[in-house]
Every structure is written in C-alpha cells, then in structure tokens.
Coordinates of C-alpha atoms in Angstrom, one line a residue:
M153 CA 98.0 122.0 72.8
K154 CA 99.5 124.3 75.9
L155 CA 100.7 122.3 79.1
F156 CA 99.4 124.8 82.0
S157 CA 101.2 125.2 85.1
V158 CA 98.9 126.5 87.6
S159 CA 100.0 130.0 87.8
Q160 CA 100.0 130.0 84.2
M161 CA 96.7 129.2 83.8
V162 CA 95.1 132.0 86.2
A163 CA 97.5 134.4 84.4
A164 CA 95.8 133.5 81.0
E165 CA 92.4 133.6 82.6
Q166 CA 92.7 137.1 83.7
L167 CA 94.2 137.9 80.1
A168 CA 91.1 136.5 78.7
A169 CA 88.9 138.6 81.4
E170 CA 90.6 142.0 80.8
G171 CA 90.4 141.1 76.8
G172 CA 86.2 140.9 77.8
H173 CA 85.3 137.2 77.8
S174 CA 84.3 137.3 81.5
Y175 CA 84.8 134.9 84.1
E176 CA 81.0 134.2 84.0
A177 CA 81.5 133.2 80.4
M178 CA 84.2 130.8 81.0
M179 CA 82.4 129.0 83.5
E180 CA 79.5 128.7 81.7
A181 CA 81.7 127.4 79.0
A182 CA 83.6 124.8 81.4
G183 CA 80.3 123.3 82.9
R184 CA 79.4 122.8 79.2
G185 CA 82.2 121.2 78.4
V186 CA 82.2 119.0 81.4
A187 CA 78.3 118.0 80.6
E188 CA 79.1 117.7 76.9
A189 CA 82.0 115.2 77.6
V190 CA 80.1 113.2 79.6
I191 CA 77.2 113.0 77.1
A192 CA 79.5 112.2 74.4
R193 CA 80.4 108.9 76.3
Y194 CA 77.7 107.7 78.3
P195 CA 74.0 107.7 77.7
V196 CA 72.8 109.9 80.6
E197 CA 69.1 110.0 80.0
G198 CA 67.4 108.8 82.9
K199 CA 70.9 108.5 84.9
A200 CA 71.1 109.0 88.5
I201 CA 74.0 111.5 88.8
L202 CA 75.3 112.9 92.1
A203 CA 77.0 116.1 91.8
L204 CA 79.3 117.3 94.6
V205 CA 79.6 121.2 94.7
G206 CA 82.5 122.9 96.5
P207 CA 82.8 126.5 97.7
G208 CA 85.0 128.0 95.2
N209 CA 84.8 128.2 91.0
N210 CA 85.2 124.5 90.5
G211 CA 81.8 124.2 92.5
G212 CA 80.4 126.9 90.1
D213 CA 81.5 124.5 87.2
A214 CA 79.9 121.3 88.6
L215 CA 76.8 123.9 89.0
V216 CA 76.6 124.6 85.5
A217 CA 77.6 120.9 84.5
G218 CA 74.7 119.5 86.4
R219 CA 72.3 122.0 85.1
Y220 CA 73.2 121.0 81.3
L221 CA 73.0 117.0 82.3
H222 CA 69.6 118.0 83.8
W223 CA 68.6 119.2 80.4
A224 CA 69.8 116.1 78.6
G225 CA 67.6 113.9 80.7
A226 CA 69.8 112.9 83.9
S227 CA 68.2 112.7 87.4
V228 CA 70.5 115.2 89.0
V229 CA 71.3 116.1 92.4
F230 CA 73.1 118.5 93.8
Y231 CA 75.0 118.2 97.1
L232 CA 76.2 121.6 98.5
Y233 CA 79.7 121.7 101.0
S234 CA 78.6 125.2 101.8
D235 CA 75.8 127.2 101.5
R236 CA 75.8 129.4 98.1
D237 CA 73.6 132.6 98.1
P238 CA 71.7 132.8 94.8
A239 CA 71.4 136.6 95.3
Q240 CA 75.4 136.6 94.5
D241 CA 75.7 133.2 92.7
L242 CA 74.0 133.1 89.0
N243 CA 74.4 129.6 89.0
M244 CA 72.8 128.4 91.8
A245 CA 70.0 130.7 91.3
Q246 CA 69.5 129.1 88.0
V247 CA 69.4 125.3 89.4
L248 CA 67.3 126.8 91.7
E249 CA 64.9 128.0 89.1
E250 CA 65.3 124.4 87.2
G251 CA 64.1 123.0 90.4
I252 CA 66.8 120.7 90.9
P253 CA 67.1 119.3 94.0
V254 CA 69.6 120.9 96.4
L255 CA 70.8 118.9 99.4
Q256 CA 73.5 120.8 102.0
Q257 CA 76.3 119.5 103.8
M258 CA 75.2 121.2 107.0
D259 CA 71.7 119.8 107.2
D260 CA 73.0 116.1 106.8
Q261 CA 73.9 114.7 110.1
R262 CA 76.3 111.7 110.3
F263 CA 76.0 112.4 106.3
R264 CA 73.1 109.9 106.3
V265 CA 71.6 111.7 103.0
L266 CA 74.8 111.3 101.7
R267 CA 75.5 107.8 102.1
L268 CA 71.6 106.7 100.7
R269 CA 72.3 108.9 97.5
L270 CA 75.7 107.2 96.8
N271 CA 74.1 103.8 97.1
G272 CA 71.7 104.6 94.0
V273 CA 73.7 107.0 91.9
D274 CA 75.4 106.0 88.2
M275 CA 77.8 108.5 88.3
V276 CA 79.5 111.3 90.7
L277 CA 80.5 114.3 89.6
D278 CA 83.5 115.8 91.7
G279 CA 83.5 119.8 91.6
L280 CA 84.9 120.2 95.5
L281 CA 88.3 121.3 94.8
G282 CA 90.1 122.9 92.2
T283 CA 93.5 122.9 90.7
G284 CA 94.5 125.6 93.5
V285 CA 95.1 122.6 96.1
T286 CA 98.7 122.4 97.5
R287 CA 98.3 121.4 101.1
R288 CA 96.6 118.7 102.8
I289 CA 92.6 118.4 102.9
D290 CA 91.3 118.7 106.5
G291 CA 88.1 119.9 108.8
E292 CA 84.8 119.2 107.3
M293 CA 86.0 118.9 103.6
A294 CA 88.4 116.3 104.5
K295 CA 85.3 114.9 106.9
L296 CA 83.0 115.0 103.5
L297 CA 85.4 113.5 101.3
R298 CA 86.2 110.7 103.8
Q299 CA 82.3 109.7 103.5
V300 CA 82.2 110.0 99.7
K301 CA 85.1 107.3 99.5
G302 CA 83.9 105.2 102.1
G303 CA 80.6 105.2 100.4
L304 CA 82.1 104.2 97.5
D305 CA 84.2 101.4 98.6
E306 CA 81.3 100.1 100.3
R307 CA 78.9 99.8 97.8
E308 CA 81.7 98.1 95.8
R309 CA 82.3 96.0 98.5
L310 CA 78.5 94.9 98.6
A311 CA 77.9 94.3 95.2
A312 CA 81.1 92.2 95.0
N313 CA 79.8 90.1 97.5
E314 CA 76.6 89.4 96.2
V315 CA 78.2 88.8 92.9
A316 CA 80.7 86.1 94.7
E317 CA 77.7 84.3 96.4
A318 CA 75.6 84.1 93.4
R319 CA 79.0 82.8 91.5
R320 CA 79.4 80.2 94.0
S321 CA 76.1 78.9 93.9
E322 CA 76.4 78.2 90.3
G323 CA 79.7 76.4 91.0
F324 CA 82.4 79.3 90.6
E325 CA 85.2 80.1 93.3
I326 CA 86.6 83.4 91.5
P327 CA 84.0 86.2 91.1
L328 CA 84.5 88.2 87.9
A329 CA 83.5 91.9 88.3
P330 CA 84.6 95.1 86.5
V331 CA 85.8 97.5 89.1
R332 CA 84.1 100.7 87.2
P333 CA 80.7 100.5 85.4
D334 CA 80.6 100.7 81.5
L335 CA 77.6 102.9 81.5
T336 CA 77.2 102.8 77.8
R337 CA 75.8 99.2 78.5
P338 CA 72.2 99.8 79.7
D339 CA 72.5 96.2 81.8
A340 CA 75.9 97.4 83.2
P341 CA 76.1 96.0 86.3
A342 CA 76.2 99.2 89.2
W343 CA 79.3 98.3 91.0
R344 CA 80.7 101.7 91.7
P345 CA 79.4 105.1 89.8
L346 CA 81.6 106.6 87.5
V347 CA 83.5 109.5 89.3
V348 CA 83.7 112.7 86.7
A349 CA 86.3 115.0 87.7
V350 CA 85.9 118.8 87.2
D351 CA 89.0 120.2 86.1
C352 CA 90.9 117.8 88.4
P353 CA 89.9 115.0 90.8
S354 CA 89.5 116.7 94.3
G355 CA 92.8 116.6 96.1
L356 CA 95.4 116.6 93.4
N357 CA 98.1 119.3 93.2
C358 CA 98.0 120.2 89.2
D359 CA 101.6 121.6 89.9
T360 CA 103.5 118.0 90.9
G361 CA 100.8 115.6 90.5
E362 CA 100.9 114.7 94.5
V363 CA 97.7 113.7 95.5
D364 CA 95.8 113.8 99.0
P365 CA 95.0 110.3 100.5
L366 CA 91.1 111.6 100.4
T367 CA 91.8 111.9 96.7
L368 CA 89.0 110.1 94.5
P369 CA 90.3 108.3 91.6
A370 CA 88.2 109.4 88.3
G371 CA 87.1 107.4 85.3
L372 CA 86.6 110.9 83.2
T373 CA 88.6 114.2 84.2
V374 CA 87.2 116.9 82.1
T375 CA 89.9 119.7 82.2
F376 CA 89.8 123.5 80.6
A377 CA 91.9 125.3 78.1
G378 CA 94.8 122.8 78.2
P379 CA 95.9 120.2 80.7
K380 CA 97.5 120.8 84.0
R381 CA 101.2 119.4 84.6
G382 CA 99.7 117.4 87.7
H383 CA 97.5 115.7 85.0
F384 CA 100.6 114.0 83.6
A385 CA 102.8 113.6 86.6
F386 CA 102.8 110.5 89.1
P387 CA 100.8 109.5 91.1
G388 CA 98.0 112.5 90.3
A389 CA 98.0 110.8 86.8
D390 CA 96.6 107.4 87.7
F391 CA 93.7 109.3 89.3
C392 CA 92.3 111.0 86.2
G393 CA 91.3 108.1 83.8
E394 CA 90.4 109.3 80.8
L395 CA 91.5 113.0 80.1
V396 CA 89.9 115.5 77.8
V397 CA 89.9 119.2 77.4
A398 CA 87.1 121.8 77.4
D399 CA 87.1 124.8 75.4
I400 CA 86.3 127.8 77.5
G401 CA 87.2 130.8 75.1
I402 CA 91.2 130.9 76.1
E403 CA 92.8 131.9 72.9
P404 CA 96.5 131.9 71.8
R405 CA 97.3 135.3 72.6
H406 CA 96.5 134.6 76.3
T407 CA 98.6 131.8 76.6
A408 CA 101.8 133.2 74.1
G409 CA 104.4 132.9 77.3
V410 CA 103.6 129.1 77.9
A411 CA 106.3 127.2 76.0
V412 CA 105.3 123.9 77.0
E413 CA 102.7 121.9 74.7
V414 CA 101.2 118.4 74.8
A415 CA 102.0 116.7 71.7
T416 CA 98.9 115.8 69.8
V417 CA 97.9 113.4 66.9
D418 CA 97.1 116.4 64.4
Q419 CA 100.5 118.1 65.0
V420 CA 102.2 114.7 64.5
S421 CA 100.5 114.0 61.7
R422 CA 101.3 117.0 60.1
W423 CA 104.8 116.8 60.7
L424 CA 105.1 113.2 59.4
P425 CA 107.4 112.9 56.0
A426 CA 105.1 112.4 53.2
R427 CA 105.0 108.8 51.6
P428 CA 105.1 109.4 47.3
A429 CA 103.9 106.8 45.5
D430 CA 106.6 107.1 43.0
G431 CA 109.3 107.0 45.7
H432 CA 112.2 104.7 46.3
K433 CA 114.5 104.0 48.6
G434 CA 116.3 106.6 48.3
S435 CA 113.3 108.7 48.4
F436 CA 112.8 107.2 52.2
G437 CA 116.3 107.9 53.6
R438 CA 119.7 106.1 53.9
V439 CA 120.4 105.6 57.4
L440 CA 123.2 104.1 59.3
I441 CA 123.3 102.7 63.1
A442 CA 126.9 102.5 64.2
A443 CA 125.9 100.2 67.6
G444 CA 126.4 96.6 69.2
S445 CA 129.0 94.7 71.0
G446 CA 129.8 91.2 71.7
A447 CA 127.8 91.1 75.2
Y448 CA 124.8 93.2 73.6
R449 CA 124.0 91.7 70.2
G450 CA 120.2 92.1 69.6
A451 CA 120.1 96.2 70.2
P452 CA 121.3 97.1 66.9
I453 CA 118.8 94.5 65.3
L454 CA 116.1 96.1 67.6
A455 CA 117.2 99.7 66.1
G456 CA 117.6 98.5 62.5
R457 CA 114.0 97.2 62.6
G458 CA 112.2 100.1 64.5
A459 CA 114.0 102.3 61.5
L460 CA 112.5 99.9 59.0
R461 CA 108.9 99.4 60.2
A462 CA 109.1 103.5 60.4
G463 CA 109.4 103.7 56.9
A464 CA 113.4 104.1 56.3
G465 CA 114.4 103.2 53.0
L466 CA 117.7 101.7 53.6
V467 CA 119.4 100.9 56.9
A468 CA 123.1 100.3 56.9
L469 CA 124.5 98.5 60.2
A470 CA 128.0 99.1 61.0
V471 CA 128.5 96.4 63.6
P472 CA 131.0 94.0 65.2
E473 CA 131.5 90.8 63.3
V474 CA 130.2 88.9 66.1
V475 CA 126.8 91.1 66.1
R476 CA 126.8 90.9 61.8
T477 CA 127.1 86.9 61.9
A478 CA 123.8 86.8 64.0
A479 CA 122.1 89.9 62.6
V480 CA 122.4 89.0 59.0
A481 CA 120.2 86.1 59.7
V482 CA 117.2 88.0 61.4
L483 CA 117.5 91.2 59.9
P484 CA 118.6 90.1 56.2
E485 CA 116.6 93.7 55.0
A486 CA 119.6 95.6 56.3
T487 CA 123.0 95.8 54.6
Y488 CA 126.4 95.8 56.6
V489 CA 129.5 97.8 56.8
P490 CA 132.2 95.5 56.4
L491 CA 134.6 96.2 59.4
E492 CA 137.3 94.1 61.3
A493 CA 136.3 94.7 64.6
G494 CA 135.5 91.3 66.3
E495 CA 133.9 92.1 69.5
I496 CA 133.9 95.7 70.2
L497 CA 133.5 98.9 67.3
D498 CA 137.2 100.4 67.7
E499 CA 138.9 103.6 66.8
A500 CA 139.6 101.8 62.8
A501 CA 136.0 101.0 62.8
A502 CA 135.2 104.9 63.2
G503 CA 137.3 105.8 60.5
R504 CA 135.7 103.1 58.1
V505 CA 132.3 104.3 59.2
F506 CA 132.9 108.0 58.7
A507 CA 134.5 107.0 55.6
G508 CA 130.8 106.3 54.0
G509 CA 128.6 108.4 56.7
G510 CA 128.4 111.0 53.7
R511 CA 126.3 108.7 51.9
Y512 CA 123.6 108.7 54.6
E513 CA 120.9 110.9 55.8
A514 CA 121.1 110.4 59.4
L515 CA 122.9 108.4 62.2
L516 CA 122.3 106.5 65.4
C517 CA 125.1 105.5 67.8
G518 CA 125.2 103.6 70.7
P519 CA 122.3 100.6 71.1
G520 CA 124.3 97.8 72.7
L521 CA 127.5 99.6 72.1
S522 CA 130.2 98.5 74.8
P523 CA 131.4 100.4 77.8
A524 CA 134.9 99.7 76.4
A525 CA 134.0 101.3 72.9
R526 CA 135.5 104.9 73.9
P527 CA 138.1 104.4 71.2
F528 CA 135.3 104.3 68.3
L529 CA 133.4 107.1 69.9
L530 CA 135.1 109.8 70.3
P531 CA 137.2 109.8 66.8
F532 CA 133.4 109.3 65.4
L533 CA 132.4 112.4 66.9
E534 CA 135.3 114.4 66.0
Q535 CA 135.2 113.6 62.6
L536 CA 131.3 114.2 62.3
R537 CA 131.9 117.8 63.8
Q538 CA 134.9 118.3 61.0
G539 CA 132.4 117.7 58.3
E540 CA 131.1 120.1 56.4
E541 CA 127.1 118.9 56.6
P542 CA 127.1 116.5 58.9
A543 CA 124.1 114.2 58.8
P544 CA 122.0 114.5 62.1
L545 CA 123.2 112.1 64.5
V546 CA 121.2 110.2 67.8
L547 CA 122.9 109.3 70.6
D548 CA 121.7 106.6 72.7
A549 CA 122.5 104.2 75.4
D550 CA 126.3 103.3 76.0
A551 CA 127.2 106.3 73.8
L552 CA 125.3 108.5 76.4
N553 CA 127.2 106.8 79.2
L554 CA 130.4 107.3 77.5
L555 CA 129.9 110.7 77.2
A556 CA 129.1 111.5 80.3
A557 CA 132.7 110.0 81.5
E558 CA 134.2 112.9 79.5
A559 CA 135.0 116.1 80.7
N560 CA 132.9 119.2 79.1
W561 CA 131.5 116.3 77.0
P562 CA 128.9 119.0 75.3
A563 CA 131.5 120.4 73.4
L564 CA 131.9 117.1 71.9
L565 CA 128.4 116.9 70.1
P566 CA 127.8 117.6 66.4
P567 CA 125.2 120.4 65.5
G568 CA 121.9 119.1 65.7
A569 CA 122.4 116.1 68.0
I570 CA 119.8 114.3 69.4
L571 CA 120.1 112.2 72.8
T572 CA 117.9 109.7 74.4
P573 CA 118.6 109.2 78.1
H574 CA 116.5 107.4 80.3
P575 CA 116.3 108.5 83.7
G576 CA 119.6 106.6 84.6
E577 CA 121.4 107.7 81.6
M578 CA 120.3 111.0 82.5
A579 CA 121.7 111.2 86.0
R580 CA 125.1 110.2 84.5
L581 CA 125.0 113.1 82.1
C582 CA 124.3 115.6 84.8
G583 CA 126.8 114.3 87.4
L584 CA 123.6 113.4 89.6
T585 CA 122.6 110.8 91.3
L586 CA 119.2 108.6 90.1
S587 CA 117.3 109.7 93.2
E588 CA 118.3 113.2 92.8
I589 CA 117.0 113.0 89.1
K590 CA 113.5 111.6 90.5
E591 CA 113.4 114.4 92.3
R592 CA 113.6 117.0 89.7
D593 CA 110.8 118.5 88.0
R594 CA 111.5 116.2 84.6
I595 CA 110.2 119.3 82.3
A596 CA 112.2 121.9 83.5
L597 CA 115.1 119.7 83.8
A598 CA 114.6 118.2 80.0
A599 CA 114.2 122.3 79.3
E600 CA 117.4 123.3 81.2
K601 CA 119.6 120.7 80.0
A602 CA 118.3 121.0 76.2
A603 CA 119.6 124.3 76.3
A604 CA 122.7 124.3 78.4
W605 CA 124.1 121.3 76.0
G606 CA 122.8 122.5 72.6
C607 CA 121.2 119.6 71.4
V608 CA 117.4 118.1 71.2
L609 CA 116.6 116.2 74.4
L610 CA 114.4 113.1 74.7
L611 CA 113.9 112.6 78.1
K612 CA 112.4 108.8 78.2
G613 CA 109.8 107.4 80.9
A614 CA 105.9 107.7 81.1
F615 CA 104.7 110.9 79.4
T616 CA 108.3 111.1 77.5
V617 CA 109.5 114.9 77.4
V618 CA 111.0 116.3 74.1
A619 CA 113.0 119.5 74.6
A620 CA 114.8 121.6 72.1
P621 CA 117.5 124.0 72.7
D622 CA 115.5 127.2 71.8
G623 CA 113.2 126.4 74.4
A624 CA 110.3 124.6 72.6
V625 CA 109.3 121.5 75.0
R626 CA 106.4 118.9 74.4
L627 CA 105.4 116.4 76.3
I628 CA 104.2 112.9 74.9
P629 CA 100.9 111.7 76.3
F630 CA 101.2 108.4 77.0
A631 CA 102.3 106.2 79.9
N632 CA 102.1 102.5 78.9
P633 CA 103.6 99.8 80.8
L634 CA 104.1 97.5 77.3
L635 CA 107.2 100.0 76.8
A636 CA 108.7 99.0 80.3
T637 CA 110.3 96.3 78.5
A638 CA 114.5 95.5 77.3
G639 CA 114.8 97.0 73.7
S640 CA 112.3 99.3 73.7
G641 CA 114.6 102.0 73.9
D642 CA 116.3 100.6 70.9
V643 CA 113.5 100.7 68.7
L644 CA 112.7 104.0 69.6
A645 CA 116.1 105.1 68.5
G646 CA 115.6 103.5 65.6
V647 CA 112.4 105.1 64.7
I648 CA 113.7 108.9 65.1
L649 CA 116.5 108.1 62.9
A650 CA 114.1 106.9 60.3
L651 CA 112.1 109.7 60.2
L652 CA 115.6 112.0 60.4
G653 CA 116.4 110.2 57.3
Q654 CA 113.1 110.9 55.7
G655 CA 114.2 114.7 56.1
L656 CA 112.5 115.5 59.4
A657 CA 114.7 118.4 61.4
P658 CA 115.8 116.9 64.7
F659 CA 113.0 118.1 67.2
P660 CA 110.1 117.5 64.9
A661 CA 111.9 114.0 64.3
A662 CA 112.1 113.4 68.0
V663 CA 108.8 114.2 69.2
C664 CA 107.0 112.3 66.0
G665 CA 109.2 109.2 66.6
A666 CA 108.4 109.2 70.4
Y667 CA 104.6 109.9 69.8
L668 CA 104.3 106.6 67.1
H669 CA 106.6 104.6 69.3
A670 CA 103.7 105.0 71.9
A671 CA 101.0 105.2 69.5
A672 CA 102.0 101.6 68.5
A673 CA 102.2 100.3 72.0
E674 CA 98.7 102.0 72.4
R675 CA 97.6 99.6 69.7
A676 CA 99.4 96.6 70.9
R677 CA 98.2 97.2 74.2
D678 CA 94.4 96.4 72.7
R679 CA 95.5 92.9 72.1
F680 CA 98.4 92.1 74.8
G681 CA 97.4 93.8 77.8
S682 CA 99.8 95.8 79.9
A683 CA 102.9 93.2 80.0
G684 CA 104.6 90.7 77.5
L685 CA 104.9 92.4 74.6
L686 CA 108.7 92.2 72.9
A687 CA 110.4 94.9 71.7
G688 CA 110.9 93.3 68.2
E689 CA 107.4 92.7 68.3
L690 CA 106.7 96.4 69.0
A691 CA 108.3 97.4 66.1
D692 CA 106.0 95.4 64.1
W693 CA 103.2 97.5 65.3
L694 CA 105.0 100.6 64.0
P695 CA 103.3 100.6 60.4
M696 CA 99.9 100.1 61.5
A697 CA 100.4 103.3 63.8
L698 CA 101.8 105.2 61.4
E699 CA 99.1 104.6 58.8
R700 CA 96.6 105.6 61.4
L701 CA 98.6 109.0 62.0
Q702 CA 99.0 109.3 58.3
L703 CA 94.9 108.8 57.5
F704 CA 94.8 111.6 60.1
G705 CA 96.8 114.0 58.4
E706 CA 94.8 113.4 55.5

C-alpha cells in the first residue's frame, strides 16, 4: 500500500488518465468506494444523509457517493457550496435525473435550511475540500464550515442536556453519553451525526497533517488509491477516524516512483517466519541480549520476555551480576552468560560475550546499558566488525546514546545493523535538538539517515517509520497511547531480535517486529483502554497477535 504525497497522487492520476483510465472513471470509482465503505459499516436504508458538496473534484466524488447511497435506500440531500452546471457536470446531471433533493448555499439565507437539516440527519458526507488544501480556510467556505460545526455542536449539546436532565430525574448525577452514534444499532441515540470524509476531512493538509480550525473531525475517512502522508501525521490523524482506502483503478505502474509504503497485515503475515510442527529451539533461533546495569535492571528482562514471546527458541542474557541475580527469578526461561561484571558491563565482558557470539543467530545491545558502558560497547562492536559473518545486531537505548558521543560513529556499525531510536535518541544521533527533530518530516528524516548511516533505522513514535539504506520505507499504521509506557521499547527490541534469530533479514525483521508489537497493543486496548498496560504485560499479548497474523497469512 503506497503512502502518497499530494504531488505524487496527482502524478499517479495523470499517468492513469494518459493510459486510458479517465478522470471520470476514477471519480465514479471514488464515489462508489465511499458509498461501499459506508454501507459495509452502517445500515443506511432509511437513514438521513446530508452530503456537503464542494466546488472541485472532491465535490464530484461526493455527488457520486450520494447517488450510490440513494440507490441503497438512504434519504440523501445534497447541499452545494456553489452552483454546478449539469450541462458541464455529468454527475450533477445524474443527481437531478434521479430526483435527489439539491439545496444551494446561495439560496440559504443565514444558513437556516442547513441548520435545520443538521438537526435531523444521521450522517454528514464531507465533500467540501480535498487533498489540495494548503492554507487557512476563509471567505464563504469558512462561513459554511463554521455553520456546520456550530450546528453539530449545538445538536450534541442539546441532546446531552436532555439526557442529563432525564438521568437526574432518575437519581443519577453524571450523564453517560457517547460522543458519536453507533449507527449499527437501530436504537442508537442521535447525539451527533457520523461525519464521513471524502478523501480527507475538509481543511486537512494532506502533506503535513496540519488542520484548519474549522476542519470537521470525521468518524470515517475514505481515501483513494492509497493514504496520504497527512492522514498519518498529527494533529490531522486525530481528525480522520477510521481510515479506509478505496480502489480507483490506479495501477502499480502508475506509482512506481513512490518509495514509501504503509505496512499491511497481508505483507507482514507473508514475511513472518514459518513455525514448522517439527521445529525445535535451534530451529527458532538462538539470540543474545547484552544489556542492563545496576541502575536499569528491568530492561534486559523485558527485552528477553519480548524475544521469547515473539517465538525465539533460546534467549541468552549477558548482563552484570546485579542484574543476573534478579533476572533468574523472573525469567528462568533464559540462559545467562557467566560474566564477572558487577554493576556495569566492561571491556572484559565484551570479550567474553563475543567469544560466544558465533553461536547466536542475532544480537541485541543497549536496553538498560549504563551511560558508563563505553568500554564495553566499542570493543564489542569492533570484534563484531572483524568477524567473517557477524550475526545481525539490534542497537537500542543507551547503546545509541553512547554511539552518538563518538566521532564518525556510523563507521563503528557492523553490516546489517538495526538502530531503534526514539525522538530524543534520534536527536542525539543527528546532532540536533529535540525541537529541531520534531520540526522535521519524520519519514524523510528516517529515509535520509538510513541511507547516510548504512543501517536499517526504526524511528519510534506514533506511526513508527522503518527505513532501509536502499530507500525502502515502511510506515507502521498504529498510534496507540498504551505503548507510551516505560519498557515498551525494550519489548520491541526483543521482538525484532527474535525475528532476526528466526531468519528474517534486518529490514523485514524491523517492519514485522514493529507491526507485531503494535498489533499486540491494539489487542490489549480492547481490554485495558488507552492507559495502564505494563510493558511486561504487553509482551504477554504478543503470542495472540502473532497467531492472528500467521492465520491471516494462511
């Protein structure tokens, strides 16, 4: 699934049109796709739908969508921002031929008809502005959107007051009310109509994710050919609701120049390593974690737990004695490399760990590693680089911070290394401030640095980005606050390690690891909500997420 910039989408449509797939055909497919997405989720027969129709192609898509919803039994009314000449607009002509009611903003003094309609609809179709928005909404369009937002807010406020009063009469002080209706229930209260955005919520900048103050938050967004970058950038991502992609006939040959893709369940399920019934612990990878210190004793345990829950056959921990003493009790499934290091891994530990490194299919270094562990890290990396076939390596947490302090640190990396920084660690690796990192395009930054540093780079955050040195980029389509907890990154590093140990190459291992980690959190959210999941508990959800992904692949 390609992730488009606005200019890339325009270019793909142009190539399709030049190849014989007309803009009219694409618009018909787009509108039909919107209607099909709505019909698949909500019983539209008998539902009142107000379709807001803008002046451009987005409005044309809305006309088509409304026509299909009308055919499905919905009571559709179109509200036009500006006049559309049926002699020049085939979709407008078809709407009129069908006898579907059409209202004009120019005829609606003080928006009285609009506000009246908003009081009684079940759904609002937002087809006012498409992907080309780059500046603040003003003029008549601003007036219209202000009235729509005001009408929706007023309706919700009045409904909430009615329920609050009813509940007080029953002896309850706090009204319990959904913000958006569940239209799948015939008895659902009409608190606020569901807003369905055509391609994108009006006012969303589809390159940057910026939103206009008048942008309508959608419960469902149906976009075309592929998502746009603004759909996966905040604050815009919060305005899209469920995001669905409709096929409009754009073929792979039309998008060959688009390097960034969204990781999908079918792709990840195909990449996941096989789990043969006659496998043994050697079949599923022997991996090693070099990590931990007296100040950070839990991180190696969480990484080990993540690796084991992600299917690693054998996990060995090379940790200081103070960590090993505690870890054996809570992670008896792991083995432990005998080291003499007390509180911090040192140069002697580097030699001891590397002596056994050839027995492992993959290595992880960094979780809970002390900032004083430079004497361990540098010789450890040096010995790996000198090896004939070094095992693939994941570098995380303080290993990254120690690297960032070294001059020309990318030269210290062994081949095939995976770096997994969060934004703060990325800032240190780049020699920038955190505020400067936050101002950068995360996708472009990850792609640039993966190529410059010669590594697979996994930039953590809401919608994690994974980039390879050859230019391949995958966006992980999850933003879950459950993952914003201490230790979550340690579990992720362990998951990637396990997949490396089972034979995946670094880039697929990083993509599948990030996807599996996020998918586990999505499953846990059904039980925990948006807060309170511990990182160790997150690891325990991995087998269920893994099973679902493997079943999908079958």
